[in-house]
Amino acid sequence: MTNIYLFDWGDTLMVDLKGIPGPMCNWEVVKTVDGAFETLDYLSKHSLIYIATGAEESDEEDIKKAFARVNLSQFISGYFCKTNLGVSKGEPDFLPRIIRKLGKPVSDIAMVGDNFDKDIKPALAVGIQPIWFSKSAEHRGSVNVQVISELQELCV
């Protein structure tokens, strides 16, 4: 059973509007990915939810503010980013540092993300369950990982 979900931020839970500078919490418009609220509400009843982001322009407080703006912060137990881990997402020690901070076995942890190279491959490398959020039907069955096209597929 998955007791902890690590979610990518941009284009997994909140829409990353390309080309807008600065931290997302300061953007004029912020919005969630379809199904994010319902999925986090459901999962938070039996699992802990954390954000594992590669955001370059936001620190932990900025990330919290962005999630608060769309009413998702109530479901999130913590935020992992470059400023509080000391390493960027994509570096080999990013997920291992999160795992050490959580103090839980990798078998209890899943990583949900939309980017195969930045979310799924690193999860596979450290032994946590990868869940690839991909709208492309061509990805289904092409890799040996769980692929979802809608976040609500996690609500089973």
Coordinates of N, CA and C in Angstrom, one line a residue:
M1 N 0.8 -1.2 0.0 CA 0.0 0.0 0.0 C 0.9 1.2 0.0
T2 N 0.5 2.2 -0.8 CA 1.2 3.5 -0.8 C 0.8 4.4 0.3
N3 N 1.7 4.7 1.2 CA 1.4 5.5 2.4 C 1.8 7.0 2.1
I4 N 2.7 7.2 1.1 CA 3.3 8.5 0.8 C 3.3 8.7 -0.7
Y5 N 2.7 9.8 -1.1 CA 2.7 10.2 -2.5 C 3.6 11.4 -2.6
L6 N 4.6 11.4 -3.5 CA 5.3 12.6 -3.9 C 4.8 13.0 -5.2
F7 N 4.3 14.2 -5.3 CA 3.8 14.8 -6.6 C 4.7 15.8 -7.1
D8 N 5.0 15.8 -8.4 CA 5.6 16.9 -9.1 C 4.6 18.0 -9.1
W9 N 5.0 19.2 -9.3 CA 4.2 20.4 -9.2 C 3.6 20.8 -10.5
G10 N 4.5 21.4 -11.4 CA 4.1 22.0 -12.6 C 3.6 21.0 -13.6
D11 N 2.4 21.2 -14.1 CA 1.7 20.3 -15.1 C 1.3 19.0 -14.6
T12 N 1.5 18.7 -13.2 CA 1.0 17.5 -12.6 C -0.2 17.9 -11.7
L13 N 0.0 18.9 -10.8 CA -1.0 19.4 -10.0 C -1.5 20.8 -10.3
M14 N -0.6 21.6 -10.8 CA -1.0 23.0 -11.2 C -0.4 23.3 -12.6
V15 N -1.2 24.0 -13.3 CA -0.8 24.3 -14.7 C 0.4 25.3 -14.7
D16 N 1.4 24.9 -15.4 CA 2.6 25.7 -15.6 C 2.5 26.5 -16.9
L17 N 2.1 27.8 -16.7 CA 1.9 28.6 -17.9 C 3.3 29.1 -18.3
K18 N 3.7 28.5 -19.4 CA 5.1 28.8 -19.9 C 5.2 30.3 -20.3
G19 N 6.4 30.8 -20.0 CA 6.8 32.2 -20.4 C 6.4 33.2 -19.3
I20 N 5.8 32.9 -18.2 CA 5.4 33.9 -17.2 C 6.6 33.8 -16.2
P21 N 7.3 35.0 -16.0 CA 8.4 35.0 -15.1 C 8.0 35.1 -13.6
G22 N 9.0 34.7 -12.8 CA 8.8 34.8 -11.4 C 8.0 33.7 -10.7
P23 N 8.0 33.7 -9.4 CA 7.3 32.6 -8.7 C 5.8 32.5 -9.0
M24 N 5.3 31.3 -9.2 CA 3.9 31.0 -9.5 C 3.0 31.7 -8.5
C25 N 3.3 31.8 -7.3 CA 2.5 32.4 -6.3 C 2.2 33.9 -6.6
N26 N 3.0 34.5 -7.4 CA 2.8 35.9 -7.8 C 2.1 36.1 -9.1
W27 N 1.9 35.0 -9.8 CA 1.2 35.1 -11.1 C -0.2 35.7 -11.0
E28 N -0.7 36.4 -12.0 CA -2.0 36.9 -11.9 C -3.0 35.8 -11.9
V29 N -2.8 34.8 -12.7 CA -3.7 33.6 -12.8 C -3.0 32.4 -12.4
V30 N -3.5 31.6 -11.5 CA -3.0 30.2 -11.2 C -4.2 29.3 -11.2
K31 N -3.9 28.1 -11.7 CA -5.0 27.1 -11.7 C -4.5 25.7 -11.6
T32 N -5.4 24.8 -11.2 CA -5.0 23.4 -11.0 C -5.2 22.6 -12.3
V33 N -4.5 21.5 -12.3 CA -4.8 20.5 -13.4 C -6.1 19.9 -13.1
D34 N -6.9 19.5 -14.1 CA -8.2 18.9 -13.9 C -8.1 17.7 -12.9
G35 N -8.9 17.7 -11.9 CA -9.0 16.5 -11.0 C -8.0 16.6 -9.8
A36 N -7.2 17.7 -9.8 CA -6.2 17.7 -8.7 C -6.9 17.8 -7.3
F37 N -7.9 18.7 -7.2 CA -8.5 18.8 -5.8 C -9.2 17.5 -5.4
E38 N -9.9 16.9 -6.2 CA -10.6 15.7 -5.9 C -9.6 14.5 -5.6
T39 N -8.6 14.5 -6.4 CA -7.6 13.4 -6.1 C -6.9 13.6 -4.8
L40 N -6.4 14.8 -4.5 CA -5.7 15.0 -3.3 C -6.6 14.9 -2.1
D41 N -7.8 15.3 -2.2 CA -8.8 15.1 -1.2 C -9.0 13.6 -0.9
Y42 N -9.1 12.8 -1.9 CA -9.3 11.4 -1.7 C -8.0 10.7 -1.1
L43 N -6.9 11.0 -1.7 CA -5.6 10.4 -1.2 C -5.2 10.8 0.2
S44 N -5.5 12.0 0.5 CA -5.1 12.5 1.9 C -5.8 11.9 3.0
K45 N -6.9 11.1 2.7 CA -7.7 10.4 3.8 C -6.9 9.2 4.3
H46 N -6.0 8.7 3.5 CA -5.3 7.5 3.9 C -3.7 7.5 3.6
S47 N -3.3 8.6 3.0 CA -1.8 8.7 2.7 C -1.4 10.1 3.0
L48 N 0.0 10.3 3.1 CA 0.6 11.6 3.2 C 0.9 12.0 1.8
I49 N 0.8 13.3 1.6 CA 1.1 13.9 0.2 C 2.2 15.0 0.4
Y50 N 3.2 14.9 -0.4 CA 4.3 15.8 -0.5 C 4.5 16.3 -1.9
I51 N 5.1 17.5 -2.0 CA 5.4 18.0 -3.3 C 6.9 17.8 -3.5
A52 N 7.4 17.3 -4.6 CA 8.8 17.1 -5.0 C 9.0 17.8 -6.3
T53 N 9.5 19.1 -6.2 CA 9.5 19.9 -7.4 C 10.9 20.4 -7.8
G54 N 11.0 20.6 -9.1 CA 12.3 21.2 -9.6 C 12.1 22.7 -9.9
A55 N 11.2 23.3 -9.3 CA 10.9 24.8 -9.5 C 12.2 25.5 -9.2
E56 N 12.5 26.4 -10.2 CA 13.8 27.2 -10.1 C 13.6 28.6 -9.5
E57 N 12.4 29.1 -9.7 CA 12.1 30.5 -9.2 C 11.3 30.6 -8.0
S58 N 11.0 29.5 -7.3 CA 10.2 29.5 -6.1 C 10.9 28.7 -5.0
D59 N 10.9 29.3 -3.8 CA 11.4 28.6 -2.6 C 10.2 28.0 -1.9
E60 N 10.4 27.3 -0.8 CA 9.3 26.6 -0.1 C 8.1 27.4 0.2
E61 N 8.4 28.6 0.7 CA 7.3 29.5 1.1 C 6.5 30.0 -0.2
D62 N 7.1 30.2 -1.3 CA 6.5 30.6 -2.5 C 5.6 29.4 -3.0
I63 N 6.1 28.2 -2.9 CA 5.3 27.0 -3.3 C 4.1 26.9 -2.4
K64 N 4.2 27.0 -1.1 CA 3.1 26.9 -0.2 C 2.0 27.9 -0.6
K65 N 2.5 29.2 -0.9 CA 1.5 30.2 -1.2 C 0.8 29.9 -2.5
A66 N 1.4 29.3 -3.5 CA 0.8 29.0 -4.7 C -0.3 27.9 -4.5
F67 N 0.0 26.9 -3.7 CA -0.9 25.9 -3.4 C -2.1 26.4 -2.6
A68 N -1.8 27.3 -1.7 CA -2.9 27.9 -0.9 C -3.9 28.7 -1.8
R69 N -3.3 29.4 -2.8 CA -4.2 30.1 -3.7 C -5.2 29.3 -4.5
V70 N -5.0 28.0 -4.6 CA -5.9 27.1 -5.3 C -6.5 26.1 -4.4
N71 N -6.4 26.3 -3.1 CA -7.0 25.5 -2.0 C -6.5 24.1 -2.0
L72 N -5.3 23.8 -2.4 CA -4.7 22.5 -2.3 C -3.8 22.3 -1.1
S73 N -3.4 23.4 -0.5 CA -2.4 23.3 0.6 C -2.9 22.5 1.7
Q74 N -4.2 22.4 1.9 CA -4.8 21.7 3.0 C -4.5 20.2 3.0
F75 N -4.1 19.7 1.8 CA -3.9 18.2 1.6 C -2.4 17.9 1.7
I76 N -1.5 18.9 1.7 CA -0.1 18.6 1.6 C 0.6 18.7 2.9
S77 N 1.4 17.6 3.1 CA 2.2 17.5 4.4 C 3.5 18.2 4.3
G78 N 4.0 18.4 3.2 CA 5.3 19.1 3.1 C 5.8 19.3 1.6
Y79 N 6.8 20.1 1.5 CA 7.3 20.5 0.2 C 8.8 20.3 0.1
F80 N 9.2 19.7 -1.0 CA 10.7 19.4 -1.2 C 11.1 20.2 -2.5
C81 N 12.1 21.0 -2.4 CA 12.6 21.8 -3.5 C 14.1 22.0 -3.3
K82 N 14.7 22.7 -4.3 CA 16.1 22.9 -4.3 C 16.5 23.7 -3.0
T83 N 15.7 24.7 -2.6 CA 16.1 25.6 -1.5 C 16.1 24.8 -0.1
N84 N 15.3 23.8 0.0 CA 15.3 23.1 1.3 C 16.0 21.8 1.3
L85 N 16.4 21.3 0.1 CA 17.1 20.0 0.0 C 18.6 20.3 -0.3
G86 N 18.9 21.4 -0.9 CA 20.3 21.7 -1.3 C 20.7 21.0 -2.6
V87 N 19.8 20.4 -3.3 CA 20.1 19.8 -4.6 C 18.8 20.0 -5.5
S88 N 19.1 20.1 -6.8 CA 18.0 20.3 -7.7 C 17.4 19.0 -8.2
K89 N 16.1 19.0 -8.5 CA 15.4 17.9 -9.1 C 16.2 17.5 -10.4
G90 N 16.4 16.2 -10.6 CA 17.2 15.8 -11.7 C 18.6 15.4 -11.3
E91 N 19.1 15.9 -10.2 CA 20.4 15.5 -9.6 C 20.2 14.1 -8.9
P92 N 21.2 13.3 -9.0 CA 21.1 11.9 -8.5 C 20.7 11.8 -7.0
D93 N 21.0 12.8 -6.2 CA 20.6 12.8 -4.8 C 19.3 13.4 -4.4
F94 N 18.5 13.9 -5.4 CA 17.3 14.6 -5.0 C 16.3 13.6 -4.3
L95 N 15.9 12.5 -5.0 CA 15.0 11.6 -4.3 C 15.6 10.9 -3.1
P96 N 16.8 10.5 -3.1 CA 17.4 9.9 -1.9 C 17.3 10.8 -0.7
R97 N 17.6 12.1 -0.9 CA 17.5 13.0 0.2 C 16.0 13.1 0.8
I98 N 15.1 13.1 -0.1 CA 13.7 13.1 0.3 C 13.3 11.8 1.1
I99 N 13.8 10.7 0.6 CA 13.5 9.4 1.2 C 14.1 9.4 2.6
R100 N 15.4 9.9 2.8 CA 16.0 10.0 4.1 C 15.2 10.9 5.0
K101 N 14.7 12.0 4.5 CA 13.9 13.0 5.4 C 12.6 12.3 5.8
L102 N 12.0 11.5 4.9 CA 10.7 10.9 5.2 C 10.9 9.7 6.2
G103 N 12.1 9.1 6.2 CA 12.4 8.0 7.1 C 11.4 6.8 6.9
K104 N 11.0 6.6 5.7 CA 10.1 5.5 5.5 C 10.7 4.6 4.4
P105 N 10.3 3.3 4.4 CA 10.8 2.4 3.3 C 10.3 2.8 1.9
V106 N 11.2 2.6 0.9 CA 10.8 3.0 -0.4 C 9.5 2.3 -0.9
S107 N 9.2 1.1 -0.3 CA 8.0 0.4 -0.7 C 6.8 1.1 -0.3
D108 N 6.9 2.1 0.5 CA 5.7 2.9 1.0 C 5.5 4.2 0.2
I109 N 6.4 4.4 -0.8 CA 6.4 5.7 -1.5 C 6.1 5.6 -3.0
A110 N 5.3 6.5 -3.5 CA 5.1 6.6 -4.9 C 5.4 8.0 -5.4
M111 N 5.9 8.1 -6.6 CA 6.2 9.4 -7.3 C 5.3 9.6 -8.5
V112 N 4.5 10.7 -8.5 CA 3.6 11.0 -9.5 C 4.1 12.2 -10.3
G113 N 4.3 12.0 -11.6 CA 4.8 13.1 -12.3 C 4.5 13.0 -13.8
D114 N 4.7 14.1 -14.5 CA 4.4 14.1 -16.0 C 5.6 14.0 -16.9
N115 N 6.8 14.1 -16.3 CA 8.0 14.0 -17.1 C 8.7 12.7 -16.9
F116 N 8.9 11.9 -17.9 CA 9.5 10.6 -17.8 C 10.9 10.8 -17.3
D117 N 11.7 11.7 -17.8 CA 13.1 11.8 -17.5 C 13.3 12.4 -16.1
K118 N 12.5 13.3 -15.7 CA 12.7 14.0 -14.4 C 11.9 13.4 -13.2
D119 N 10.9 12.6 -13.5 CA 10.0 12.1 -12.5 C 10.1 10.6 -12.4
I120 N 9.9 9.9 -13.5 CA 9.8 8.5 -13.6 C 11.1 7.7 -13.5
K121 N 12.0 8.1 -14.3 CA 13.4 7.4 -14.3 C 14.0 7.5 -12.9
P122 N 14.1 8.7 -12.3 CA 14.7 8.8 -11.0 C 13.9 7.9 -9.9
A123 N 12.6 7.9 -10.0 CA 11.8 7.0 -9.1 C 12.2 5.6 -9.3
L124 N 12.3 5.1 -10.5 CA 12.7 3.8 -10.8 C 14.1 3.5 -10.2
A125 N 15.0 4.5 -10.4 CA 16.4 4.3 -10.0 C 16.6 4.1 -8.5
V126 N 15.7 4.7 -7.7 CA 15.8 4.6 -6.2 C 14.8 3.6 -5.6
G127 N 14.0 3.0 -6.5 CA 13.1 1.9 -6.0 C 11.7 2.3 -5.5
I128 N 11.3 3.6 -5.8 CA 10.0 3.9 -5.4 C 9.0 3.7 -6.5
Q129 N 7.7 3.6 -6.3 CA 6.8 3.3 -7.3 C 6.6 4.5 -8.2
P130 N 6.8 4.4 -9.5 CA 6.6 5.5 -10.4 C 5.2 5.5 -11.0
I131 N 4.5 6.6 -11.0 CA 3.2 6.8 -11.7 C 3.3 7.9 -12.7
W132 N 3.3 7.6 -13.9 CA 3.5 8.5 -15.0 C 2.2 9.1 -15.4
F133 N 2.0 10.4 -15.2 CA 0.8 11.2 -15.6 C 1.1 11.7 -17.0
S134 N 0.5 11.0 -18.0 CA 0.7 11.3 -19.4 C -0.6 11.3 -20.2
K135 N -0.9 12.3 -20.9 CA -2.1 12.4 -21.7 C -2.0 11.6 -23.0
S136 N -0.7 11.3 -23.3 CA -0.5 10.6 -24.6 C -0.8 9.1 -24.5
A137 N -1.7 8.6 -25.3 CA -2.1 7.2 -25.4 C -0.9 6.3 -25.8
E138 N 0.0 6.9 -26.6 CA 1.1 6.1 -27.1 C 2.0 5.6 -26.0
H139 N 2.0 6.3 -24.8 CA 2.8 5.9 -23.7 C 2.3 4.7 -22.9
R140 N 1.0 4.5 -23.0 CA 0.4 3.3 -22.3 C 1.0 2.0 -22.8
G141 N 1.5 1.2 -22.0 CA 2.1 0.0 -22.3 C 3.5 0.0 -22.9
S142 N 4.0 1.2 -23.2 CA 5.3 1.3 -23.8 C 6.5 1.2 -22.8
V143 N 6.1 1.4 -21.5 CA 7.1 1.3 -20.4 C 6.5 0.4 -19.3
N144 N 7.3 -0.1 -18.5 CA 6.9 -1.0 -17.4 C 6.6 -0.2 -16.1
V145 N 5.8 0.8 -16.3 CA 5.3 1.6 -15.1 C 3.9 1.9 -15.2
Q146 N 3.2 2.2 -14.1 CA 1.8 2.6 -14.2 C 1.7 3.9 -14.9
V147 N 0.8 4.0 -15.9 CA 0.6 5.3 -16.6 C -0.9 5.7 -16.4
I148 N -1.1 6.9 -16.0 CA -2.5 7.4 -15.9 C -2.6 8.6 -16.8
S149 N -3.8 8.8 -17.4 CA -4.1 10.0 -18.2 C -4.9 11.0 -17.5
E150 N -5.5 10.7 -16.4 CA -6.3 11.5 -15.5 C -5.9 11.3 -14.1
L151 N -5.8 12.4 -13.3 CA -5.4 12.2 -11.9 C -6.4 11.4 -11.1
Q152 N -7.7 11.4 -11.5 CA -8.7 10.7 -10.7 C -8.5 9.2 -10.8
E153 N -7.6 8.7 -11.7 CA -7.3 7.3 -11.8 C -6.6 6.8 -10.5
L154 N -6.1 7.7 -9.7 CA -5.5 7.4 -8.5 C -6.5 7.1 -7.4
C155 N -7.7 7.5 -7.6 CA -8.8 7.4 -6.6 C -9.5 6.0 -6.7
V156 N -8.8 5.0 -6.6 CA -9.4 3.6 -6.6 C -9.0 2.8 -5.4

